[in-house]
Coordinates of N, CA and C in Angstrom, one line a residue:
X1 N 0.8 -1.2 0.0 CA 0.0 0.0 0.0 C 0.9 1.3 0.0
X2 N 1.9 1.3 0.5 CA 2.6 2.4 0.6 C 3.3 3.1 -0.6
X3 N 3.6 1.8 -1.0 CA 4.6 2.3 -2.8 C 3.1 2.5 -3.5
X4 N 2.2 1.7 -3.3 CA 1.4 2.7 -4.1 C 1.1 3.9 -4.5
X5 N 0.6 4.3 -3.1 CA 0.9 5.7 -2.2 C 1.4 6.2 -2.9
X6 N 3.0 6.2 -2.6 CA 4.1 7.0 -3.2 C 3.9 6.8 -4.8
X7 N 3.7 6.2 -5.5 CA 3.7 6.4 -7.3 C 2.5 7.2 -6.9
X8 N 1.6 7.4 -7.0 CA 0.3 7.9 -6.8 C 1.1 9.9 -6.5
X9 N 1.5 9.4 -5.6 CA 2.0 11.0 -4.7 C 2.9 11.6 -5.7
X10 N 3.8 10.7 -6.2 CA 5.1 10.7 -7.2 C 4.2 11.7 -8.6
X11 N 3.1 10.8 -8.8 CA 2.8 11.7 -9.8 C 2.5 12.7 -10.2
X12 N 1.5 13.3 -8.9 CA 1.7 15.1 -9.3 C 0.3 15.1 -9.4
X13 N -0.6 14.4 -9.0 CA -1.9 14.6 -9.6 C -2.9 14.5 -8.0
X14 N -2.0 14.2 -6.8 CA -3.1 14.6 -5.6 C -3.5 16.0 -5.4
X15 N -4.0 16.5 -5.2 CA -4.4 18.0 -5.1 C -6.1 18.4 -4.2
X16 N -6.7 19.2 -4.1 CA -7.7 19.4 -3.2 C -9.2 18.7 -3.5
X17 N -9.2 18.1 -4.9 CA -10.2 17.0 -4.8 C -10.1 15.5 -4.9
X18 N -8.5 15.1 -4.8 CA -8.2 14.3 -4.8 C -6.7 13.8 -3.9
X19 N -7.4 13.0 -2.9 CA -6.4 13.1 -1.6 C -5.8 11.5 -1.8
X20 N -4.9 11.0 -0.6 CA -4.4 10.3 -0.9 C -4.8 8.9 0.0
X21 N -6.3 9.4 0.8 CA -6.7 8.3 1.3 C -7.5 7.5 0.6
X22 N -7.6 8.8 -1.2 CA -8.7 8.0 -2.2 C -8.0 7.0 -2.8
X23 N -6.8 7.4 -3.1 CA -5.7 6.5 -3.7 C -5.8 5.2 -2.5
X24 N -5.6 4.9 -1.7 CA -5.9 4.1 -0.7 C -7.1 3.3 -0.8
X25 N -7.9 3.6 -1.0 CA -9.4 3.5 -1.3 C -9.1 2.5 -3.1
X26 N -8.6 3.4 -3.7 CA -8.9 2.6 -5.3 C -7.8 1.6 -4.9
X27 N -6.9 1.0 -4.3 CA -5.7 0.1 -3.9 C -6.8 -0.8 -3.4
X28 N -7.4 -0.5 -2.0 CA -8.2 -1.6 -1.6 C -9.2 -2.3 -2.5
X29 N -9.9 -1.4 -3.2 CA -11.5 -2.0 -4.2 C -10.4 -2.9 -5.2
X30 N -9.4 -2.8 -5.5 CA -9.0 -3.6 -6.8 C -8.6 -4.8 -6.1
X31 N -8.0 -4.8 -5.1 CA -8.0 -6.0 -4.1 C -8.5 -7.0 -4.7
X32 N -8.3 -8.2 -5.1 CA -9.6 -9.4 -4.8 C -9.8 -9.8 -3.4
X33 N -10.7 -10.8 -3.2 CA -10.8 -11.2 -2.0 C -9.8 -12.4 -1.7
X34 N -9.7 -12.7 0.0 CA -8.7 -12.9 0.3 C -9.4 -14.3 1.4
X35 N -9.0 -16.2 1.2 CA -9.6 -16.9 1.5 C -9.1 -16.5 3.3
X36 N -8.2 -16.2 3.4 CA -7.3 -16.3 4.7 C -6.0 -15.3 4.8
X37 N -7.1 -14.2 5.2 CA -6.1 -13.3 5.4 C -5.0 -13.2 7.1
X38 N -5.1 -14.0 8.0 CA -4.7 -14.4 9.3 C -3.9 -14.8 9.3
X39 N -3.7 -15.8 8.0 CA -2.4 -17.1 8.2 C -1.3 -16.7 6.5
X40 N -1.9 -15.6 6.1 CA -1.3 -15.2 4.9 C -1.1 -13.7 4.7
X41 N -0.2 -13.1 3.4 CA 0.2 -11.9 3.4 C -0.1 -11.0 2.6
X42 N -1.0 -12.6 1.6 CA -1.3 -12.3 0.2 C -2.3 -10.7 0.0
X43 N -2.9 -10.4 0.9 CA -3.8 -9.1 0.7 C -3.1 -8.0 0.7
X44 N -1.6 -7.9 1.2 CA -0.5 -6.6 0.6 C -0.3 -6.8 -0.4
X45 N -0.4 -7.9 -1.0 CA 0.5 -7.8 -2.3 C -0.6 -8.0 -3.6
X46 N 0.1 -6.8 -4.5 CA -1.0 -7.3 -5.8 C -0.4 -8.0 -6.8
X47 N -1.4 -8.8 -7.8 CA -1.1 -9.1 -8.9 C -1.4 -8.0 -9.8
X48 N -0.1 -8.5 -11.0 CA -0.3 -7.2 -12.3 C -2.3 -6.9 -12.7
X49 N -3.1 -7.7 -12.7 CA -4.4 -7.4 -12.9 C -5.1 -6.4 -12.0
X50 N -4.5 -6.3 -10.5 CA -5.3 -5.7 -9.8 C -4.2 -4.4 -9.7
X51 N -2.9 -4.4 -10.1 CA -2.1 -3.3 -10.2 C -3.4 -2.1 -11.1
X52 N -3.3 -2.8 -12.4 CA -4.0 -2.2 -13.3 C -4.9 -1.6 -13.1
X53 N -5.8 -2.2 -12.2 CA -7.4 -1.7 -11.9 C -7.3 -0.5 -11.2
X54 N -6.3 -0.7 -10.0 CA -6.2 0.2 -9.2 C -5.4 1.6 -9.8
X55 N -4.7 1.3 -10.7 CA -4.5 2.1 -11.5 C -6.1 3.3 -12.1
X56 N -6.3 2.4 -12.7 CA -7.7 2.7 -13.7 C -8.5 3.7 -12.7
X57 N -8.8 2.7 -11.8 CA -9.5 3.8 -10.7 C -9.2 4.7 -10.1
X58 N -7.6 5.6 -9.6 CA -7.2 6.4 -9.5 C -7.2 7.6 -10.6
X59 N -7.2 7.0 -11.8 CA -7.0 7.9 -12.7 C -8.6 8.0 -13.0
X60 N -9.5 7.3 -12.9 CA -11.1 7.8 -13.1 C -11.4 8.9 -11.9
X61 N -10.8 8.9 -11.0 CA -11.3 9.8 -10.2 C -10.7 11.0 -10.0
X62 N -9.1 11.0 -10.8 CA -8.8 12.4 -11.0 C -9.3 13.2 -12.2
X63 N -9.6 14.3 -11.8 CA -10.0 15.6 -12.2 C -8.9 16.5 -13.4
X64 N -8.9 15.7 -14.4 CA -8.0 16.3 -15.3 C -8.7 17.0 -16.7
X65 N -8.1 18.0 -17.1 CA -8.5 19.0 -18.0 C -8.0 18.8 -18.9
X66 N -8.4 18.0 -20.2 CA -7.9 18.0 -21.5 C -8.7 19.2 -22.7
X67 N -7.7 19.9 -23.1 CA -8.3 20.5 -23.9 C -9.5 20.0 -25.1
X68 N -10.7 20.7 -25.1 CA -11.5 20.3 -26.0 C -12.4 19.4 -25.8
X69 N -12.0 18.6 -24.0 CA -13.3 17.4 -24.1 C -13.3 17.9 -22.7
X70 N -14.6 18.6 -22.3 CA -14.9 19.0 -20.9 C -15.2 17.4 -20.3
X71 N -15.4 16.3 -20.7 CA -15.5 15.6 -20.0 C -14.6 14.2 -20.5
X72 N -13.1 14.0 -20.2 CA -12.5 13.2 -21.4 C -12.6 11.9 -21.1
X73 N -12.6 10.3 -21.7 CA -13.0 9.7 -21.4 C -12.4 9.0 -21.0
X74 N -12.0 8.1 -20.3 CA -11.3 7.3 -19.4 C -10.0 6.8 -19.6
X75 N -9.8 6.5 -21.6 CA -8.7 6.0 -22.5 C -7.6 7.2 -22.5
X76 N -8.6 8.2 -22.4 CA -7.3 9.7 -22.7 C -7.3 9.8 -21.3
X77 N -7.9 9.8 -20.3 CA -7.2 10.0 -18.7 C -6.1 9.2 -18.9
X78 N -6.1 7.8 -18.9 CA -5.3 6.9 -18.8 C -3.8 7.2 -19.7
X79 N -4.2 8.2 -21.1 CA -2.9 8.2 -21.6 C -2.0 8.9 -20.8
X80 N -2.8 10.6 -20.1 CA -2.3 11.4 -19.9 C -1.8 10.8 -18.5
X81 N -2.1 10.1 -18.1 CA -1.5 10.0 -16.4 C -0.2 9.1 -17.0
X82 N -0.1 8.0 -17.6 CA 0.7 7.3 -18.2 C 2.0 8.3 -18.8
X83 N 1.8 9.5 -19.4 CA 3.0 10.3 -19.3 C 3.5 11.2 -18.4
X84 N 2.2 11.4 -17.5 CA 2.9 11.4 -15.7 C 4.0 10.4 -15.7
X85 N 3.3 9.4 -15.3 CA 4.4 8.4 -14.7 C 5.8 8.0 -15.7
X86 N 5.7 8.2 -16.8 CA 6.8 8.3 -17.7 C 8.0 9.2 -16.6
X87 N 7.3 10.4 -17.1 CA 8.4 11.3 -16.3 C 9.0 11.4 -14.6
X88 N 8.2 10.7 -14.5 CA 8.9 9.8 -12.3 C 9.9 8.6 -13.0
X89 N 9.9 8.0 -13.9 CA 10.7 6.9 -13.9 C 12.5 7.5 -14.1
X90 N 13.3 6.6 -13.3 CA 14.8 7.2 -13.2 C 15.4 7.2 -15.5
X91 N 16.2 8.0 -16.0 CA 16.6 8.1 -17.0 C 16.8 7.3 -17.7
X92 N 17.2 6.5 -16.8 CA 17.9 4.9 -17.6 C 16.9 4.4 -18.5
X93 N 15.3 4.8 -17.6 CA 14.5 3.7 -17.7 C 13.8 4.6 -19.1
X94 N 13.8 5.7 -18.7 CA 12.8 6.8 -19.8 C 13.5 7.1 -21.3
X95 N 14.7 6.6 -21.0 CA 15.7 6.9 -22.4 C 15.2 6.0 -23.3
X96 N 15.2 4.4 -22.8 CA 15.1 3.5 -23.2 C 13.3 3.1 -23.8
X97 N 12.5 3.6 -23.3 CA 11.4 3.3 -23.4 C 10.7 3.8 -25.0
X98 N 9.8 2.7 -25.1 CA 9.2 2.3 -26.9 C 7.8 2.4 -26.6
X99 N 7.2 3.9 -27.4 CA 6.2 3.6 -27.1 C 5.4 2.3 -27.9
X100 N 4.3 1.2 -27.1 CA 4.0 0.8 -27.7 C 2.9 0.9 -29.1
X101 N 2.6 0.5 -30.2 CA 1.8 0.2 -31.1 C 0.2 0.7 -31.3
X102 N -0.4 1.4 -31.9 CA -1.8 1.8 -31.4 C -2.4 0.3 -31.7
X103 N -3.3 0.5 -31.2 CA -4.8 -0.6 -30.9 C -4.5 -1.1 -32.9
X104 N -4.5 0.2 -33.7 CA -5.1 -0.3 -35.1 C -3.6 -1.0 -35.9
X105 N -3.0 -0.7 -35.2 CA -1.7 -1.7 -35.6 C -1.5 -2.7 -35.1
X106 N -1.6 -2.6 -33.9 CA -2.0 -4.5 -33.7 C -2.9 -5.0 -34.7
X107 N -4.1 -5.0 -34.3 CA -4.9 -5.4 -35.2 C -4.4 -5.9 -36.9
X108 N -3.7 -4.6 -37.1 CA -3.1 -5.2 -38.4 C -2.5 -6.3 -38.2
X109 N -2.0 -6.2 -37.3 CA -0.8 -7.3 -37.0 C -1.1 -8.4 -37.3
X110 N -2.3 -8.6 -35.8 CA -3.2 -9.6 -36.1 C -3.4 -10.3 -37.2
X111 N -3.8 -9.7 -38.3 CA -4.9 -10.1 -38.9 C -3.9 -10.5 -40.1
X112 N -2.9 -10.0 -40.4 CA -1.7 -10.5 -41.0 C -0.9 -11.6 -40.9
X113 N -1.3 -11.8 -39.5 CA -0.2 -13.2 -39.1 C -1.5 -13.9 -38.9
X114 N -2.4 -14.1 -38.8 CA -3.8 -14.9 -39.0 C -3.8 -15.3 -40.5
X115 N -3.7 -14.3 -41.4 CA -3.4 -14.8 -43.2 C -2.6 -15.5 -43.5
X116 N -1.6 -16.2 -42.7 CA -0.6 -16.9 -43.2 C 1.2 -16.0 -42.9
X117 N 0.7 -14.5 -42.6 CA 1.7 -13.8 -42.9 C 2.6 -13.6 -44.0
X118 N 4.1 -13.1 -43.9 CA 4.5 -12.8 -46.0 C 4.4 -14.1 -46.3
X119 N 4.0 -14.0 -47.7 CA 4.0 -14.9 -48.6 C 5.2 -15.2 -49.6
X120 N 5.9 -16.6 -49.4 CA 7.0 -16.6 -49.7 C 7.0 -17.3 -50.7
X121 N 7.8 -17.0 -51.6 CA 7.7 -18.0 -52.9 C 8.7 -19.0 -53.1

């Protein structure tokens, strides 16, 4: 919970409608449930799926202003927080980084290596 915290804090986006016990709040709801949490540790720790979520939900409930869409939709929150967090990562990591492929290039991809892919003679 705490490193969460801190990436959350790290990024620049808690401010006066968005505090840091909500961030705490979207960590817990992404949670799954837990058969035995007494004899286990497993409820601190997330898996990448519930990283994600709690992601998702932090960024749904911040209050961000994109030009042109008074109300933007969840995909462009997500981009814009995502180049938040770009710029917290140490240089090493930010130098090196690719952005990935839009949605419509996969798909090509897809649907290319589903055809057999090149056609070799």
């Amino acid at each position: 919970l705490e490193e969460f915290e801190n990436l959350v804090a790290d990024s620049g986006i808690l401010d006066d409608d968005f505090f840091a016990r909500d961030a705490d709040v979207c960590f817990n709801l992404s949670m799954m449930t837990q058969v035995d949490e007494l004899n286990s540790d497993r409820h601190f720790q997330m898996q990448p799926i519930e990283f994600y979520e709690a992601l998702a939900r932090v960024v749904d409930k911040w209050r961000v202003q994109i030009e042109g869409f008074p109300t933007p939709a969840l995909g462009m929150k997500i981009e814009r927080y995502l180049t938040k967090l770009l710029q917290i990562l140490p240089a090493s990591l930010r130098d090196n980084f690719v952005i990935p492929p839009s949605v419509a290039e996969l798909e090509e991809l897809y649907y290319w290596i589903k055809s057999g892919g090149p056609q070799l003679k």
